[in-house]
């Protein structure tokens, strides 16, 4: 018998791309893990294995990353299109229409927020972890200028120098080594960073579905700029920020403890009638 941690994989053609996805676990409620930035489904391998004992865990490579190729040349990515991909995946993997729990990290959290606002009937609960919604902050213009500077550095000095400049958002620390199927740094810098950091959630619409949302941040990133939008979003929703182990990528560094907190957080969110 297959272990619940072993992934069943597949590919789903969608407009403009083909999405690679993984499914772990055969029983329990469905839970979709959404990566952001330059990550792919591999970043959730350990976390998904922990959760697959009592969930049917879904994950995918976002379009343009790793094993989810675009149909044509690279283009700037839109949060709205990535949110539409969530619906396409759920239609394919949960065709019964059963509401699904979502965990979205970074830009994956922005896509999850957008999808939840548009399709609350498909979402039983959402945990959004450190979304890069810098336009929620009073010094948003400074962060937009930083992103523009990072893009200029990428053109002038290359990917490594650009990532070094971006590290100011993470307390000046270099990007951690993470599990990944492929290195998506160039695509992230050229086509994901600017659109995702400029995206502003519809706060009134998010507030209307706030009962099924928990906003989360890492204990290890409290002093980092990347943590601040989560605090701002939680404050707007009149919620306490839920703290998870580790920093911005705590789910990869502390999967067992992270899974425990994620289960507890999902269980505390009230059941919402759709």
Tab-separated table of C-alpha atoms in Angstrom:
chain	number	residue	atom	x	y	z
A	1	UNK	CA	0.000	0.000	0.000
A	2	UNK	CA	1.293	3.442	-0.883
A	3	UNK	CA	2.423	5.660	1.980
A	4	UNK	CA	0.259	8.776	2.438
A	5	UNK	CA	3.466	10.786	2.065
A	6	UNK	CA	4.044	9.462	-1.456
A	7	UNK	CA	2.797	11.887	-4.094
A	8	UNK	CA	0.596	11.113	-7.040
A	9	UNK	CA	1.513	13.603	-9.759
A	10	UNK	CA	-0.257	14.966	-12.799
A	11	UNK	CA	-0.409	17.789	-15.299
A	12	UNK	CA	-3.362	20.015	-16.084
A	13	UNK	CA	-3.485	22.109	-19.292
A	14	UNK	CA	-4.917	25.543	-18.545
A	15	UNK	CA	-5.127	28.715	-20.638
A	16	UNK	CA	-1.553	29.832	-21.267
A	17	UNK	CA	0.235	27.102	-19.317
A	18	UNK	CA	0.325	23.517	-18.102
A	19	UNK	CA	0.178	23.086	-14.330
A	20	UNK	CA	2.137	20.344	-12.578
A	21	UNK	CA	0.447	19.144	-9.384
A	22	UNK	CA	0.930	16.648	-6.568
A	23	UNK	CA	-1.595	14.878	-4.341
A	24	UNK	CA	-0.742	13.177	-1.048
A	25	UNK	CA	-3.097	11.291	1.253
A	26	UNK	CA	-6.343	9.578	0.332
A	27	UNK	CA	-8.553	10.415	3.284
A	28	UNK	CA	-9.511	13.515	5.180
A	29	UNK	CA	-10.568	16.961	4.016
A	30	UNK	CA	-8.760	18.500	1.044
A	31	UNK	CA	-6.058	21.073	1.762
A	32	UNK	CA	-4.308	23.044	-1.003
A	33	UNK	CA	-0.820	24.403	-0.294
A	34	UNK	CA	0.117	27.436	-2.404
A	35	UNK	CA	3.744	28.423	-2.913
A	36	UNK	CA	4.900	31.902	-3.778
A	37	UNK	CA	7.822	33.734	-5.298
A	38	UNK	CA	10.278	31.413	-6.945
A	39	UNK	CA	9.093	28.288	-5.114
A	40	UNK	CA	7.309	25.202	-6.393
A	41	UNK	CA	5.560	22.167	-4.915
A	42	UNK	CA	8.884	20.734	-3.736
A	43	UNK	CA	9.064	23.356	-0.983
A	44	UNK	CA	6.042	21.721	0.664
A	45	UNK	CA	7.223	18.112	0.428
A	46	UNK	CA	8.008	17.670	4.129
A	47	UNK	CA	4.989	19.693	5.314
A	48	UNK	CA	2.653	17.826	2.960
A	49	UNK	CA	3.979	14.492	4.235
A	50	UNK	CA	3.129	15.547	7.803
A	51	UNK	CA	-0.365	16.690	6.840
A	52	UNK	CA	-1.199	13.741	4.584
A	53	UNK	CA	-1.987	11.499	7.554
A	54	UNK	CA	-5.326	13.266	8.028
A	55	UNK	CA	-5.761	15.444	4.906
A	56	UNK	CA	-5.797	14.999	1.172
A	57	UNK	CA	-2.970	17.434	0.462
A	58	UNK	CA	-2.720	19.185	-2.903
A	59	UNK	CA	0.164	21.305	-4.173
A	60	UNK	CA	1.362	22.590	-7.525
A	61	UNK	CA	4.107	24.531	-9.240
A	62	UNK	CA	2.737	28.027	-9.989
A	63	UNK	CA	2.533	28.781	-13.699
A	64	UNK	CA	5.935	29.698	-15.091
A	65	UNK	CA	7.811	27.977	-12.260
A	66	UNK	CA	9.666	24.667	-12.579
A	67	UNK	CA	7.392	21.974	-14.038
A	68	UNK	CA	4.486	24.308	-14.942
A	69	UNK	CA	5.692	25.789	-18.248
A	70	UNK	CA	4.013	28.696	-19.970
A	71	UNK	CA	2.727	28.057	-23.479
A	72	UNK	CA	4.744	30.924	-24.909
A	73	UNK	CA	7.618	33.202	-23.915
A	74	UNK	CA	7.888	34.472	-20.315
A	75	UNK	CA	5.428	37.219	-19.440
A	76	UNK	CA	4.654	39.196	-16.308
A	77	UNK	CA	2.424	37.217	-13.965
A	78	UNK	CA	-0.868	38.455	-12.565
A	79	UNK	CA	-2.201	37.542	-9.138
A	80	UNK	CA	-5.639	37.299	-10.735
A	81	UNK	CA	-4.454	34.606	-13.187
A	82	UNK	CA	-2.812	32.609	-10.422
A	83	UNK	CA	-6.078	32.830	-8.482
A	84	UNK	CA	-7.917	31.509	-11.533
A	85	UNK	CA	-5.468	28.586	-11.573
A	86	UNK	CA	-6.601	27.711	-8.044
A	87	UNK	CA	-10.138	27.312	-9.357
A	88	UNK	CA	-8.956	25.244	-12.302
A	89	UNK	CA	-7.021	22.913	-10.008
A	90	UNK	CA	-9.949	22.513	-7.644
A	91	UNK	CA	-12.346	21.819	-10.500
A	92	UNK	CA	-9.966	19.074	-11.637
A	93	UNK	CA	-8.950	17.580	-8.283
A	94	UNK	CA	-12.081	18.191	-6.184
A	95	UNK	CA	-14.817	17.985	-8.823
A	96	UNK	CA	-17.521	17.397	-6.209
A	97	UNK	CA	-17.324	21.075	-5.293
A	98	UNK	CA	-16.442	20.258	-1.675
A	99	UNK	CA	-15.042	23.355	0.058
A	100	UNK	CA	-11.272	23.187	0.392
A	101	UNK	CA	-8.896	24.589	3.013
A	102	UNK	CA	-6.130	26.783	1.603
A	103	UNK	CA	-2.693	27.632	2.942
A	104	UNK	CA	-1.011	30.351	0.918
A	105	UNK	CA	2.531	31.589	1.456
A	106	UNK	CA	3.916	34.859	0.102
A	107	UNK	CA	2.480	35.490	-3.397
A	108	UNK	CA	0.526	32.250	-3.058
A	109	UNK	CA	-1.291	33.940	-0.195
A	110	UNK	CA	-2.273	36.847	-2.432
A	111	UNK	CA	-3.700	34.453	-5.017
A	112	UNK	CA	-5.557	32.608	-2.261
A	113	UNK	CA	-7.058	35.851	-0.937
A	114	UNK	CA	-8.203	36.851	-4.418
A	115	UNK	CA	-9.727	33.427	-5.048
A	116	UNK	CA	-11.506	33.357	-1.674
A	117	UNK	CA	-13.113	36.731	-2.296
A	118	UNK	CA	-14.401	35.612	-5.703
A	119	UNK	CA	-15.380	32.058	-4.747
A	120	UNK	CA	-16.058	31.840	-1.006
A	121	UNK	CA	-18.247	28.793	-1.590
A	122	UNK	CA	-15.147	26.819	-2.592
A	123	UNK	CA	-13.110	27.751	0.500
A	124	UNK	CA	-13.714	26.258	3.930
A	125	UNK	CA	-10.776	28.091	5.520
A	126	UNK	CA	-7.739	30.112	4.474
A	127	UNK	CA	-4.458	30.643	6.283
A	128	UNK	CA	-2.507	33.392	4.526
A	129	UNK	CA	1.139	33.494	5.601
A	130	UNK	CA	3.164	36.705	5.140
A	131	UNK	CA	1.647	37.924	1.863
A	132	UNK	CA	3.842	40.586	0.223
A	133	UNK	CA	1.062	43.185	0.165
A	134	UNK	CA	3.433	46.093	0.774
A	135	UNK	CA	0.883	48.599	-0.499
A	136	UNK	CA	-0.942	48.100	2.806
A	137	UNK	CA	1.919	49.854	4.582
A	138	UNK	CA	2.219	53.602	5.163
A	139	UNK	CA	5.710	53.575	3.597
A	140	UNK	CA	4.537	51.609	0.551
A	141	UNK	CA	6.211	54.009	-1.882
A	142	UNK	CA	9.604	53.205	-0.377
A	143	UNK	CA	9.072	49.509	-0.995
A	144	UNK	CA	7.909	50.070	-4.544
A	145	UNK	CA	11.072	52.059	-5.191
A	146	UNK	CA	13.127	49.214	-3.748
A	147	UNK	CA	11.501	46.751	-6.138
A	148	UNK	CA	12.246	49.075	-9.053
A	149	UNK	CA	15.861	49.315	-7.879
A	150	UNK	CA	16.121	45.529	-7.674
A	151	UNK	CA	14.933	45.309	-11.281
A	152	UNK	CA	17.519	47.882	-12.374
A	153	UNK	CA	20.254	45.929	-10.591
A	154	UNK	CA	19.134	42.700	-12.249
A	155	UNK	CA	19.511	44.291	-15.685
A	156	UNK	CA	22.843	45.887	-14.811
A	157	UNK	CA	24.559	43.319	-12.576
A	158	UNK	CA	22.603	40.083	-12.790
A	159	UNK	CA	20.425	37.843	-10.652
A	160	UNK	CA	22.802	37.392	-7.722
A	161	UNK	CA	23.236	41.113	-7.140
A	162	UNK	CA	19.483	41.679	-7.452
A	163	UNK	CA	18.699	39.048	-4.827
A	164	UNK	CA	21.318	40.579	-2.545
A	165	UNK	CA	19.555	43.950	-2.863
A	166	UNK	CA	16.180	42.331	-2.137
A	167	UNK	CA	17.524	40.815	1.088
A	168	UNK	CA	16.720	44.060	2.932
A	169	UNK	CA	13.113	42.814	3.100
A	170	UNK	CA	14.368	39.782	5.049
A	171	UNK	CA	16.499	41.596	7.600
A	172	UNK	CA	19.499	41.680	5.292
A	173	UNK	CA	19.816	37.902	5.342
A	174	UNK	CA	20.455	36.021	2.093
A	175	UNK	CA	17.641	33.924	0.666
A	176	UNK	CA	17.619	30.504	2.377
A	177	UNK	CA	18.314	27.327	0.463
A	178	UNK	CA	14.968	25.639	-0.134
A	179	UNK	CA	13.805	22.412	-1.739
A	180	UNK	CA	12.974	23.159	-5.368
A	181	UNK	CA	12.540	21.261	-8.592
A	182	UNK	CA	14.322	24.028	-10.526
A	183	UNK	CA	15.853	27.421	-9.891
A	184	UNK	CA	13.177	29.990	-10.758
A	185	UNK	CA	15.034	33.062	-9.483
A	186	UNK	CA	15.386	34.763	-12.871
A	187	UNK	CA	11.699	34.294	-13.719
A	188	UNK	CA	10.713	35.492	-10.242
A	189	UNK	CA	12.753	38.666	-10.478
A	190	UNK	CA	11.751	39.444	-14.055
A	191	UNK	CA	8.066	38.510	-13.994
A	192	UNK	CA	6.746	37.860	-10.459
A	193	UNK	CA	8.303	40.317	-8.034
A	194	UNK	CA	6.905	43.575	-9.360
A	195	UNK	CA	3.313	42.392	-10.068
A	196	UNK	CA	2.944	40.638	-6.707
A	197	UNK	CA	4.336	43.477	-4.593
A	198	UNK	CA	2.131	45.992	-6.394
A	199	UNK	CA	-1.039	43.969	-5.880
A	200	UNK	CA	-3.427	45.454	-3.318
A	201	UNK	CA	-6.173	43.164	-1.995
A	202	UNK	CA	-9.705	44.511	-2.036
A	203	UNK	CA	-9.848	45.090	1.707
A	204	UNK	CA	-13.624	45.515	1.902
A	205	UNK	CA	-14.142	42.284	-0.010
A	206	UNK	CA	-11.599	40.452	2.155
A	207	UNK	CA	-13.326	41.749	5.289
A	208	UNK	CA	-16.611	40.294	4.045
A	209	UNK	CA	-15.113	36.762	4.188
A	210	UNK	CA	-12.807	37.351	7.155
A	211	UNK	CA	-14.555	34.736	9.291
A	212	UNK	CA	-12.885	31.996	7.275
A	213	UNK	CA	-9.439	33.665	7.146
A	214	UNK	CA	-6.497	33.537	9.536
A	215	UNK	CA	-3.529	35.825	8.873
A	216	UNK	CA	-0.177	34.353	9.879
A	217	UNK	CA	3.440	35.366	10.311
A	218	UNK	CA	6.626	33.713	11.441
A	219	UNK	CA	8.125	34.039	14.898
A	220	UNK	CA	11.519	34.250	13.241
A	221	UNK	CA	10.580	37.119	10.927
A	222	UNK	CA	8.931	39.489	13.411
A	223	UNK	CA	11.662	42.080	12.862
A	224	UNK	CA	11.691	41.765	9.065
A	225	UNK	CA	9.934	43.981	6.548
A	226	UNK	CA	8.366	40.944	4.869
A	227	UNK	CA	6.404	40.335	8.096
A	228	UNK	CA	4.786	43.766	8.241
A	229	UNK	CA	2.031	43.355	5.611
A	230	UNK	CA	0.668	40.357	7.515
A	231	UNK	CA	0.381	42.451	10.663
A	232	UNK	CA	-1.297	45.243	8.694
A	233	UNK	CA	-3.800	42.852	7.127
A	234	UNK	CA	-4.605	41.230	10.476
A	235	UNK	CA	-5.166	44.663	12.021
A	236	UNK	CA	-7.493	45.658	9.181
A	237	UNK	CA	-9.526	42.503	9.812
A	238	UNK	CA	-9.489	43.138	13.580
A	239	UNK	CA	-7.688	39.848	14.118
A	240	UNK	CA	-4.732	38.707	16.159
A	241	UNK	CA	-1.860	37.610	13.946
A	242	UNK	CA	-1.319	33.854	14.234
A	243	UNK	CA	2.339	33.081	14.808
A	244	UNK	CA	3.907	30.063	13.119
A	245	UNK	CA	7.315	28.479	13.749
A	246	UNK	CA	10.285	29.857	11.835
A	247	UNK	CA	10.442	32.805	9.519
A	248	UNK	CA	9.090	33.541	6.068
A	249	UNK	CA	9.680	29.935	4.972
A	250	UNK	CA	9.069	28.223	8.298
A	251	UNK	CA	6.974	25.551	6.610
A	252	UNK	CA	10.121	24.252	4.885
A	253	UNK	CA	12.466	24.627	7.861
A	254	UNK	CA	10.175	23.335	10.641
A	255	UNK	CA	7.572	21.160	8.868
A	256	UNK	CA	6.427	19.066	11.849
A	257	UNK	CA	5.891	22.008	14.201
A	258	UNK	CA	4.431	24.052	11.364
A	259	UNK	CA	1.929	21.287	10.561
A	260	UNK	CA	0.833	21.199	14.203
A	261	UNK	CA	0.112	24.923	14.260
A	262	UNK	CA	-1.584	24.790	10.857
A	263	UNK	CA	-3.928	22.014	11.996
A	264	UNK	CA	-4.750	23.937	15.154
A	265	UNK	CA	-5.356	27.162	13.220
A	266	UNK	CA	-7.645	25.504	10.683
A	267	UNK	CA	-9.600	23.825	13.476
A	268	UNK	CA	-10.202	27.149	15.228
A	269	UNK	CA	-11.695	28.826	12.167
A	270	UNK	CA	-15.475	28.605	12.380
A	271	UNK	CA	-17.483	26.581	9.920
A	272	UNK	CA	-19.039	29.062	7.518
A	273	UNK	CA	-22.265	28.390	5.665
A	274	UNK	CA	-21.774	29.079	1.959
